[in-house]
CSV table of C-alpha atoms and ligand atoms in Angstrom, one decimal:
chain,number,residue,atom,x,y,z
A,1,MET,CA,29.7,21.8,0.4
A,2,ALA,CA,31.3,18.7,2.1
A,3,GLY,CA,29.6,20.0,5.3
A,4,THR,CA,26.3,20.1,3.5
A,5,VAL,CA,26.7,16.5,2.4
A,6,ARG,CA,27.6,15.5,6.0
A,7,SER,CA,24.5,17.3,7.2
A,8,LEU,CA,22.4,15.5,4.7
A,9,ARG,CA,23.8,12.1,5.7
A,10,ASN,CA,23.3,13.0,9.4
A,11,ALA,CA,19.7,13.9,8.8
A,12,VAL,CA,19.1,10.5,7.0
A,13,ARG,CA,21.0,8.7,9.7
A,14,ALA,CA,18.9,10.4,12.4
A,15,HIS,CA,15.7,9.4,10.6
A,16,SER,CA,16.9,5.8,10.2
A,17,ALA,CA,17.9,5.6,13.9
A,18,ARG,CA,14.5,7.1,14.9
A,19,PHE,CA,12.6,4.4,13.0
A,20,GLU,CA,15.0,1.7,14.1
A,21,SER,CA,14.0,2.4,17.7
A,22,ALA,CA,10.3,3.1,17.1
A,23,ILE,CA,7.2,0.9,16.4
A,24,PRO,CA,6.2,2.0,12.9
A,25,LEU,CA,2.4,1.3,12.4
A,26,ILE,CA,1.7,3.2,9.2
A,27,ALA,CA,-0.6,0.9,7.1
A,28,SER,CA,0.9,2.1,3.8
A,29,GLU,CA,4.6,1.6,4.7
A,30,ASN,CA,7.0,-1.4,4.7
A,31,LEU,CA,10.7,-2.3,4.4
A,32,LEU,CA,12.6,-3.5,1.4
A,33,SER,CA,14.5,-6.7,1.6
A,34,PRO,CA,18.3,-6.6,1.4
A,35,TYR,CA,18.5,-8.0,-2.2
A,36,ALA,CA,15.8,-5.6,-3.4
A,37,LYS,CA,17.6,-2.7,-1.8
A,38,GLU,CA,20.9,-3.7,-3.5
A,39,LEU,CA,19.3,-3.3,-6.9
A,40,MET,CA,17.8,0.0,-6.0
A,41,VAL,CA,21.3,1.5,-5.9
A,42,SER,CA,22.6,-0.4,-9.0
A,43,ASP,CA,23.5,1.2,-12.3
A,44,PHE,CA,19.9,0.6,-13.4
A,45,HIS,CA,19.3,3.9,-11.6
A,46,SER,CA,21.4,5.8,-14.2
A,47,ARG,CA,19.7,4.5,-17.4
A,48,TYR,CA,16.8,5.1,-19.7
A,49,ALA,CA,14.7,2.3,-21.2
A,50,GLU,CA,11.6,3.8,-22.7
A,51,GLY,CA,9.3,1.4,-24.4
A,52,LYS,CA,8.9,-2.3,-23.9
A,53,PRO,CA,11.4,-5.1,-23.6
A,54,GLY,CA,12.8,-5.7,-27.1
A,55,GLU,CA,11.3,-2.4,-28.4
A,56,ARG,CA,13.4,0.3,-26.8
A,57,TYR,CA,14.3,3.8,-27.8
A,58,TYR,CA,17.9,3.6,-26.3
A,59,GLU,CA,20.8,1.2,-26.7
A,60,GLY,CA,22.4,-0.8,-23.9
A,61,ASN,CA,19.1,-2.2,-22.6
A,62,GLU,CA,19.7,-6.0,-22.9
A,63,GLN,CA,19.9,-6.7,-19.2
A,64,VAL,CA,17.1,-4.2,-18.5
A,65,ASP,CA,15.0,-6.2,-20.9
A,66,GLU,CA,15.9,-9.4,-19.2
A,67,VAL,CA,15.0,-8.1,-15.8
A,68,GLU,CA,11.8,-6.5,-17.0
A,69,ARG,CA,10.7,-9.7,-18.7
A,70,MET,CA,11.3,-11.6,-15.5
A,71,CYS,CA,9.5,-8.9,-13.5
A,72,LEU,CA,6.4,-9.2,-15.8
A,73,ASP,CA,6.5,-13.0,-15.7
A,74,LEU,CA,6.6,-12.9,-11.9
A,75,ALA,CA,3.8,-10.4,-11.7
A,76,ARG,CA,1.6,-12.5,-13.9
A,77,ARG,CA,2.5,-15.6,-11.9
A,78,VAL,CA,1.9,-14.0,-8.5
A,79,PHE,CA,-1.4,-12.5,-9.4
A,80,ARG,CA,-2.5,-15.3,-11.8
A,81,CYS,CA,-3.3,-13.0,-14.6
A,82,SER,CA,-2.6,-12.5,-18.3
A,83,PHE,CA,-1.6,-8.9,-18.3
A,84,ALA,CA,1.0,-6.9,-16.3
A,85,ASP,CA,2.7,-3.6,-16.8
A,86,VAL,CA,5.4,-2.5,-14.4
A,87,ARG,CA,6.1,0.9,-15.9
A,88,PRO,CA,3.9,3.2,-13.7
A,89,ILE,CA,6.3,4.6,-11.2
A,90,SER,CA,3.7,4.9,-8.3
A,91,GLY,CA,0.2,3.9,-7.4
A,92,THR,CA,-1.2,7.3,-8.3
A,93,VAL,CA,0.6,7.2,-11.6
A,94,ALA,CA,-0.9,3.7,-12.2
A,95,ASN,CA,-4.4,5.2,-11.4
A,96,LEU,CA,-3.8,8.0,-13.9
A,97,ALA,CA,-2.9,5.4,-16.5
A,98,VAL,CA,-6.2,3.6,-16.0
A,99,LEU,CA,-8.1,6.9,-16.1
A,100,LYS,CA,-6.3,7.9,-19.3
A,101,ALA,CA,-6.9,4.6,-20.9
A,102,LEU,CA,-10.5,4.0,-20.0
A,103,ALA,CA,-12.2,7.3,-19.2
A,104,GLU,CA,-12.7,10.5,-21.3
A,105,PRO,CA,-12.7,13.9,-19.6
A,106,GLY,CA,-16.2,14.6,-18.4
A,107,ALA,CA,-17.2,11.0,-18.1
A,108,PRO,CA,-18.8,9.5,-14.9
A,109,VAL,CA,-16.5,7.1,-13.0
A,110,GLY,CA,-17.7,5.1,-10.0
A,111,THR,CA,-15.8,5.3,-6.7
A,112,SER,CA,-16.1,5.7,-2.9
A,113,ARG,CA,-16.0,8.9,-0.9
A,114,LEU,CA,-12.8,10.1,0.9
A,115,ALA,CA,-14.7,9.9,4.2
A,116,ASP,CA,-15.5,6.3,3.5
A,117,GLY,CA,-11.7,5.6,3.1
A,118,ALA,CA,-11.1,6.2,-0.6
A,119,HIS,CA,-7.6,7.3,-1.8
A,120,ILE,CA,-7.1,10.9,-2.8
A,121,SER,CA,-6.9,9.7,-6.4
A,122,SER,CA,-10.7,9.8,-6.4
A,123,ALA,CA,-10.8,13.4,-5.3
A,124,SER,CA,-11.4,16.5,-7.5
A,125,PHE,CA,-7.9,17.6,-6.3
A,126,GLY,CA,-6.4,14.3,-7.2
A,127,ALA,CA,-6.2,12.0,-10.3
A,128,PHE,CA,-9.9,12.1,-11.0
A,129,GLY,CA,-9.8,15.9,-11.1
A,130,LEU,CA,-6.6,15.9,-13.3
A,131,ARG,CA,-8.4,13.6,-15.9
A,132,GLY,CA,-11.5,15.7,-15.5
A,133,VAL,CA,-13.8,12.8,-14.8
A,134,LYS,CA,-16.9,13.0,-12.6
A,135,PRO,CA,-17.0,10.8,-9.5
A,136,VAL,CA,-20.2,8.8,-9.0
A,137,TYR,CA,-20.2,7.8,-5.3
A,138,TYR,CA,-21.2,4.5,-3.9
A,139,PRO,CA,-23.2,4.4,-0.7
A,140,TRP,CA,-21.5,3.1,2.5
A,141,ASP,CA,-22.8,0.3,4.7
A,142,PRO,CA,-21.7,1.1,8.2
A,143,ALA,CA,-22.8,-2.3,9.5
A,144,LYS,CA,-20.5,-4.1,7.2
A,145,MET,CA,-17.8,-1.4,7.0
A,146,THR,CA,-17.7,-1.6,3.2
A,147,ILE,CA,-19.7,-0.2,0.3
A,148,ASP,CA,-23.4,-1.2,0.2
A,149,ALA,CA,-23.7,-3.7,-2.6
A,150,ALA,CA,-27.4,-3.2,-3.5
A,151,GLY,CA,-27.0,0.6,-3.3
A,152,THR,CA,-23.9,0.5,-5.4
A,153,CYS,CA,-25.7,-1.5,-8.1
A,154,LYS,CA,-28.5,1.1,-8.0
A,155,VAL,CA,-26.1,4.0,-8.4
A,156,LEU,CA,-24.2,2.3,-11.2
A,157,LYS,CA,-27.4,1.5,-13.1
A,158,GLU,CA,-28.6,5.1,-12.8
A,159,ALA,CA,-25.3,6.8,-13.8
A,160,ARG,CA,-24.1,4.0,-16.2
A,161,PRO,CA,-20.3,4.8,-15.9
A,162,LYS,CA,-18.0,2.9,-18.3
A,163,LEU,CA,-15.4,2.6,-15.5
A,164,ALA,CA,-16.0,1.7,-11.9
A,165,LEU,CA,-13.3,1.8,-9.2
A,166,PHE,CA,-13.2,-0.3,-6.1
A,167,GLY,CA,-10.6,-0.1,-3.4
A,168,LEU,CA,-9.8,2.0,-0.3
A,169,SER,CA,-6.9,3.5,1.7
A,170,LEU,CA,-8.7,2.6,4.9
A,171,PHE,CA,-9.4,-0.9,3.8
A,172,LEU,CA,-10.7,-3.2,6.5
A,173,PHE,CA,-12.9,-5.6,4.7
A,174,PRO,CA,-13.2,-7.0,1.2
A,175,MET,CA,-15.5,-5.2,-1.3
A,176,PRO,CA,-18.6,-7.1,-2.4
A,177,LEU,CA,-17.4,-7.5,-5.9
A,178,GLN,CA,-19.2,-10.7,-6.7
A,179,GLU,CA,-22.6,-9.0,-5.9
A,180,ILE,CA,-21.7,-6.0,-8.1
A,181,ALA,CA,-20.2,-7.9,-11.1
A,182,PRO,CA,-23.5,-8.7,-12.9
A,183,THR,CA,-24.3,-5.0,-12.8
A,184,LEU,CA,-21.0,-4.1,-14.3
A,185,GLU,CA,-21.6,-6.5,-17.1
A,186,GLU,CA,-25.2,-5.2,-17.6
A,187,ILE,CA,-24.1,-1.6,-18.0
A,188,GLY,CA,-20.9,-2.5,-19.9
A,189,ALA,CA,-18.5,-1.0,-17.3
A,190,VAL,CA,-14.9,-2.1,-16.8
A,191,GLY,CA,-14.4,-3.0,-13.1
A,192,TRP,CA,-11.2,-1.5,-11.8
A,193,TYR,CA,-9.6,-2.3,-8.4
A,194,ASP,CA,-7.1,-0.1,-6.6
A,195,ALA,CA,-5.2,-2.8,-4.7
A,196,ALA,CA,-2.4,-0.6,-3.3
A,197,HIS,CA,-3.1,-1.4,0.3
A,198,VAL,CA,-3.9,-5.0,0.0
A,199,LEU,CA,-1.7,-6.1,-2.9
A,200,GLY,CA,0.4,-8.4,-0.8
A,201,LEU,CA,-2.6,-9.8,1.0
A,202,ILE,CA,-4.2,-10.6,-2.4
A,203,ALA,CA,-1.0,-12.2,-3.6
A,204,GLY,CA,-0.8,-14.2,-0.3
A,205,GLY,CA,-4.4,-15.4,-0.6
A,206,GLU,CA,-5.5,-13.6,2.5
A,207,PHE,CA,-8.1,-11.0,1.4
A,208,GLN,CA,-10.1,-11.2,-1.8
A,209,ASP,CA,-9.2,-12.2,-5.4
A,210,PRO,CA,-10.5,-9.2,-7.5
A,211,LEU,CA,-9.6,-10.6,-10.9
A,212,ARG,CA,-11.7,-13.7,-10.1
A,213,GLU,CA,-14.6,-11.7,-8.6
A,214,GLY,CA,-15.6,-9.4,-11.4
A,215,VAL,CA,-13.0,-6.8,-12.1
A,216,SER,CA,-10.7,-6.7,-15.2
A,217,VAL,CA,-8.0,-4.3,-14.1
A,218,ILE,CA,-5.9,-3.8,-11.0
A,219,SER,CA,-3.7,-0.7,-10.3
A,220,ALA,CA,-1.5,-0.5,-7.2
A,221,SER,CA,1.6,0.8,-5.6
A,222,THR,CA,4.0,-1.9,-4.6
A,223,HIS,CA,5.3,-1.0,-1.2
A,224,LYS,CA,2.5,-1.5,1.3
A,225,THR,CA,1.4,-5.1,2.1
A,226,LEU,CA,3.5,-6.1,-0.9
A,227,PRO,CA,6.9,-5.2,0.6
A,228,GLY,CA,8.5,-3.9,-2.5
A,229,PRO,CA,10.0,-0.6,-3.7
A,230,GLN,CA,8.0,2.6,-4.1
A,231,HIS,CA,6.7,1.9,-7.6
A,232,GLY,CA,3.4,1.1,-9.4
A,233,ILE,CA,1.9,-1.8,-11.3
A,234,LEU,CA,-1.0,-2.6,-13.6
A,235,LEU,CA,-2.5,-6.0,-13.7
A,236,GLY,CA,-5.4,-7.4,-15.7
A,237,GLU,CA,-7.3,-10.4,-16.8
A,238,THR,CA,-9.0,-9.7,-20.1
A,239,LYS,CA,-9.4,-11.3,-23.5
A,240,ASP,CA,-9.8,-7.8,-25.0
A,241,PRO,CA,-6.6,-6.9,-26.9
A,242,ASP,CA,-7.9,-3.3,-27.2
A,243,LEU,CA,-8.0,-2.9,-23.5
A,244,VAL,CA,-4.5,-4.1,-23.1
A,245,LYS,CA,-3.3,-1.8,-25.9
A,246,LYS,CA,-5.0,1.2,-24.2
A,247,LEU,CA,-3.5,0.4,-20.8
A,248,GLU,CA,0.0,-0.1,-22.3
A,249,SER,CA,0.0,3.1,-24.2
A,250,ALA,CA,-1.4,5.0,-21.2
A,251,ALA,CA,1.5,3.6,-19.1
A,252,PHE,CA,4.0,4.7,-21.7
A,253,PRO,CA,4.1,7.3,-23.2
A,254,GLY,CA,0.9,8.4,-21.5
A,255,VAL,CA,2.0,8.9,-17.9
A,256,THR,CA,5.7,8.0,-17.8
A,257,SER,CA,8.7,8.4,-20.0
A,258,ASN,CA,11.4,6.4,-18.3
A,259,HIS,CA,10.0,4.0,-15.7
A,260,HIS,CA,12.7,4.0,-13.0
A,261,LEU,CA,14.6,0.9,-13.8
A,262,HIS,CA,16.2,0.4,-10.4
A,263,THR,CA,12.8,0.3,-8.7
A,264,MET,CA,11.5,-2.0,-11.4
A,265,ALA,CA,14.4,-4.4,-10.7
A,266,ALA,CA,13.8,-4.2,-6.9
A,267,LEU,CA,10.1,-5.0,-7.6
A,268,ALA,CA,11.2,-8.1,-9.5
A,269,VAL,CA,13.1,-9.2,-6.3
A,270,ALA,CA,10.1,-8.4,-4.1
A,271,LEU,CA,7.8,-10.5,-6.4
A,272,ALA,CA,10.3,-13.5,-6.3
A,273,GLU,CA,10.4,-13.2,-2.5
A,274,GLN,CA,6.6,-13.0,-2.6
A,275,VAL,CA,6.5,-16.5,-4.3
A,276,ALA,CA,8.7,-17.9,-1.6
A,277,PHE,CA,7.5,-16.2,1.5
A,278,GLY,CA,4.4,-14.2,0.6
A,279,ALA,CA,1.6,-16.5,1.9
A,280,ALA,CA,3.2,-16.8,5.4
A,281,TYR,CA,3.9,-13.0,5.6
A,282,ALA,CA,0.3,-12.1,4.5
A,283,HIS,CA,-1.2,-14.5,7.0
A,284,GLN,CA,0.8,-13.1,9.9
A,285,THR,CA,0.2,-9.5,8.9
A,286,VAL,CA,-3.6,-10.1,9.2
A,287,ARG,CA,-3.3,-12.1,12.4
A,288,ASN,CA,-1.2,-9.3,13.9
A,289,ALA,CA,-3.8,-6.6,12.9
A,290,GLN,CA,-6.5,-8.7,14.5
A,291,ALA,CA,-4.4,-9.2,17.7
A,292,LEU,CA,-3.6,-5.5,17.9
A,293,ALA,CA,-7.2,-4.6,17.5
A,294,GLU,CA,-8.2,-7.2,20.2
A,295,GLY,CA,-5.5,-5.9,22.6
A,296,LEU,CA,-6.7,-2.3,22.2
A,297,HIS,CA,-10.4,-3.2,22.4
A,298,LYS,CA,-10.0,-5.0,25.7
A,299,ARG,CA,-8.2,-2.0,27.1
A,300,GLY,CA,-11.1,0.3,26.3
A,301,PHE,CA,-10.2,1.7,22.9
A,302,ASP,CA,-12.9,2.3,20.4
A,303,VAL,CA,-11.7,0.0,17.7
A,304,LEU,CA,-14.0,0.1,14.7
A,305,ALA,CA,-15.9,-2.9,13.5
A,306,ALA,CA,-15.6,-4.9,16.8
A,307,ASP,CA,-18.7,-6.9,15.9
A,308,LEU,CA,-17.1,-7.9,12.6
A,309,GLY,CA,-13.8,-9.1,14.1
A,310,PHE,CA,-12.2,-5.6,13.6
A,311,THR,CA,-10.5,-6.3,10.3
A,312,ARG,CA,-9.7,-8.8,7.6
A,313,SER,CA,-6.7,-6.9,6.4
A,314,HIS,CA,-3.5,-5.3,7.7
A,315,THR,CA,-5.3,-2.2,8.9
A,316,ILE,CA,-7.4,-1.3,11.9
A,317,ALA,CA,-9.1,2.0,12.7
A,318,VAL,CA,-9.5,3.5,16.2
A,319,ARG,CA,-11.8,6.3,17.0
A,320,MET,CA,-9.8,8.5,19.4
A,321,ALA,CA,-12.5,11.0,20.4
A,322,LYS,CA,-12.2,10.4,24.1
A,323,GLU,CA,-8.4,10.3,23.9
A,324,GLY,CA,-8.3,13.8,22.4
A,325,GLY,CA,-9.0,13.3,18.7
A,326,GLY,CA,-7.0,11.8,15.9
A,327,GLU,CA,-4.6,14.7,15.3
A,328,ALA,CA,-3.5,15.2,18.9
A,329,VAL,CA,-3.3,11.4,19.6
A,330,ALA,CA,-1.2,10.7,16.4
A,331,LYS,CA,1.3,13.4,17.5
A,332,LYS,CA,1.6,12.2,21.0
A,333,MET,CA,2.0,8.6,19.8
A,334,ALA,CA,4.8,9.7,17.4
A,335,ASP,CA,6.6,11.4,20.3
A,336,ALA,CA,6.4,8.2,22.2
A,337,GLY,CA,7.8,6.1,19.3
A,338,LEU,CA,4.4,4.7,18.1
A,339,ILE,CA,4.3,6.1,14.6
A,340,ALA,CA,1.0,6.1,12.8
A,341,ASN,CA,-1.3,8.7,11.1
A,342,LYS,CA,-4.5,10.5,11.9
A,343,ASN,CA,-7.3,9.4,9.7
A,344,LEU,CA,-10.8,10.3,8.6
A,345,LEU,CA,-13.3,7.7,9.8
A,346,PRO,CA,-16.7,7.1,8.4
A,347,GLY,CA,-19.0,9.9,9.7
A,348,ASP,CA,-16.1,12.5,10.1
A,349,THR,CA,-16.6,15.8,8.3
A,350,SER,CA,-13.3,17.7,8.8
A,351,PRO,CA,-10.3,16.2,7.0
A,352,LYS,CA,-8.0,18.5,9.0
A,353,HIS,CA,-9.4,17.2,12.3
A,354,PRO,CA,-10.3,13.6,11.9
A,355,SER,CA,-11.5,11.6,14.9
A,356,GLY,CA,-9.4,8.5,14.3
A,357,VAL,CA,-6.0,7.0,13.8
A,358,ARG,CA,-5.2,4.3,11.3
A,359,LEU,CA,-2.9,1.5,12.4
A,360,GLY,CA,-1.2,-1.1,10.2
A,361,THR,CA,0.9,-4.1,10.8
A,362,PRO,CA,2.9,-4.6,7.5
A,363,GLU,CA,6.2,-3.2,9.0
A,364,VAL,CA,6.0,-4.7,12.5
A,365,THR,CA,5.3,-8.1,10.9
A,366,ARG,CA,8.1,-7.7,8.5
A,367,VAL,CA,10.6,-7.5,11.4
A,368,GLY,CA,9.2,-10.7,12.9
A,369,MET,CA,6.7,-9.5,15.5
A,370,THR,CA,3.8,-11.8,16.3
A,371,GLU,CA,0.6,-11.7,18.4
A,372,PRO,CA,2.2,-11.3,21.9
A,373,ASP,CA,4.1,-8.3,20.6
A,374,MET,CA,0.8,-6.8,19.4
A,375,ASP,CA,-0.6,-7.1,22.9
A,376,ARG,CA,2.5,-5.4,24.3
A,377,ILE,CA,2.0,-2.6,21.8
A,378,ALA,CA,-1.6,-2.2,22.8
A,379,GLU,CA,-0.4,-2.0,26.4
A,380,LEU,CA,1.9,0.9,25.5
A,381,PHE,CA,-1.1,2.7,23.9
A,382,ASP,CA,-3.0,2.1,27.1
A,383,ASP,CA,-0.1,3.4,29.2
A,384,LEU,CA,0.3,6.5,27.1
A,385,LEU,CA,-3.3,7.4,26.4
A,386,HIS,CA,-5.3,6.1,29.3
A,387,LYS,CA,-2.9,5.7,32.2
A,388,GLY,CA,-1.0,8.9,31.9
A,389,ARG,CA,2.5,7.4,31.7
A,390,SER,CA,5.0,9.9,30.4
A,391,VAL,CA,5.9,10.1,26.7
A,392,GLU,CA,9.6,9.4,27.6
A,393,THR,CA,9.0,6.2,29.6
A,394,VAL,CA,6.6,4.8,26.9
A,395,LYS,CA,9.2,5.7,24.2
A,396,ALA,CA,11.9,3.9,26.2
A,397,ASP,CA,9.7,0.8,26.4
A,398,ALA,CA,8.8,1.0,22.7
A,399,ALA,CA,12.6,1.0,21.9
A,400,ARG,CA,13.2,-2.0,24.2
A,401,LEU,CA,10.5,-4.0,22.4
A,402,LYS,CA,11.8,-3.0,19.0
A,403,ALA,CA,15.4,-3.8,20.0
A,404,ASP,CA,14.5,-7.5,19.6
A,405,HIS,CA,13.1,-6.9,16.1
A,406,THR,CA,15.5,-4.9,13.9
A,407,THR,CA,16.1,-7.2,11.0
A,408,ILE,CA,13.9,-8.0,8.1
A,409,GLN,CA,12.2,-11.3,7.7
A,410,TYR,CA,10.2,-13.1,5.0
A,411,CYS,CA,12.9,-12.7,2.4
A,412,PHE,CA,16.1,-14.2,1.2
A,413,ALA,CA,19.1,-13.2,3.4
A,414,ALA,CA,16.5,-12.6,6.1
A,415,GLY,CA,18.1,-11.0,9.2
A,416,GLU,CA,21.2,-9.8,7.4
A,417,ALA,CA,20.2,-6.1,7.0
A,418,ALA,CA,17.7,-3.7,8.2
A,419,TYR,CA,17.6,-0.1,9.1
A,420,ARG,CA,21.4,0.5,9.0
A,421,TYR,CA,21.5,-0.7,5.4
A,422,TYR,CA,21.9,3.0,4.2
A,423,GLU,CA,25.6,2.9,5.2
A,424,LEU,CA,27.1,2.4,1.7
A,425,VAL,CA,30.0,4.7,2.4
A,426,GLY,CA,31.1,4.4,5.9
A,427,ARG,CA,33.2,7.6,6.1
A,428,ASP,CA,32.1,11.2,5.9
A,429,PRO,CA,33.2,13.5,3.1
B,1,DSN,N1,-0.5,7.6,1.1
B,1,DSN,C1,-1.0,6.3,1.1
B,1,DSN,C2,-1.7,5.9,2.3
B,1,DSN,O1,-1.2,6.2,3.4
B,1,DSN,O2,-2.7,5.2,2.3
B,1,DSN,C3,-1.8,6.1,-0.1
B,1,DSN,O3,-1.2,6.5,-1.2
């Protein structure tokens, strides 16, 4: 079996080496800081701590309590809110917790369509289906690349859901929450925002501020624009103790038993680093997305929302119909070291054959790239997809560009560790 362990290590090494020499552009991915990674492999990984700090079902949790209290304090500070729960172990689990707390099976719940960029949580085969709630879809405004505010108010007044979800996985522009908030109040619905993609931008003051714009509850994963571990979080601003109680009991024991203490500890580090570096990182992430969009647009790519400035987030969307379609293009890009994902774009009908690719700048920003690097990346896209340069030569150029950017920035101990950090045991078994 030692050979099996060697093979496993080699596969992970090969993966790490591949990403080290590539340009990762997946909008939902990021890199952990060295200190966060250290806590991921600590003894916290081996322990149980069900319940809340000071109210556990296991002994030996004093330091876990200390860390979780710090994590909660940091979350409330970073997001300027009165309620936080760091027990959901992923974004989808956080979404399930909100649905369990605030919607009964069969109830209508407002949301966006998948084709308009909604997360699969809203699908009948996702969290909505699991809870058995009925989606009430908001209309899309293609001119603004977000939901249509007036149409959404109309739909909400007709269906009168008690829970209304806002937020997308193809999230280019803020949602018109302030225009919708009076309708939520009128019908007595709780506004809920899935901030998974834009959590770090919200924290850094770069996108929108949902808790000040009319929603009461935020759910999110913590590893996209917030460069933390793969984990989940609930946040809220409410004076209703019943709402807090429902969310907490949905988080535990509703949708988790143990809440993955090592990732909770790493999240605390990510939140502390957010306080110190988050605003600068969020700002550069958005600037880089806009620069990448501009670079692609001027080279003839069909970047969505050109008349709106392409994006106000970390994400851009490119229709690749004339380049061969999203699926073929994403595959060719990955072969050339430009790693992204095919994506449904508004107007697409086939999830298996979407016309677009989604590009994001969280990771390239995290390794210190700036606007000139974005233009160089756009040039590589042009070389590969318009000028017919070979996959091999583009891949070599991508690796050369990346070679100057292999350490993590915007954190304590910046530059001290990056892709090779997995080597905890140098020798093979
Ligand atoms: N899978 C994530 C994304 O890529 O948007 C959402 O969970």
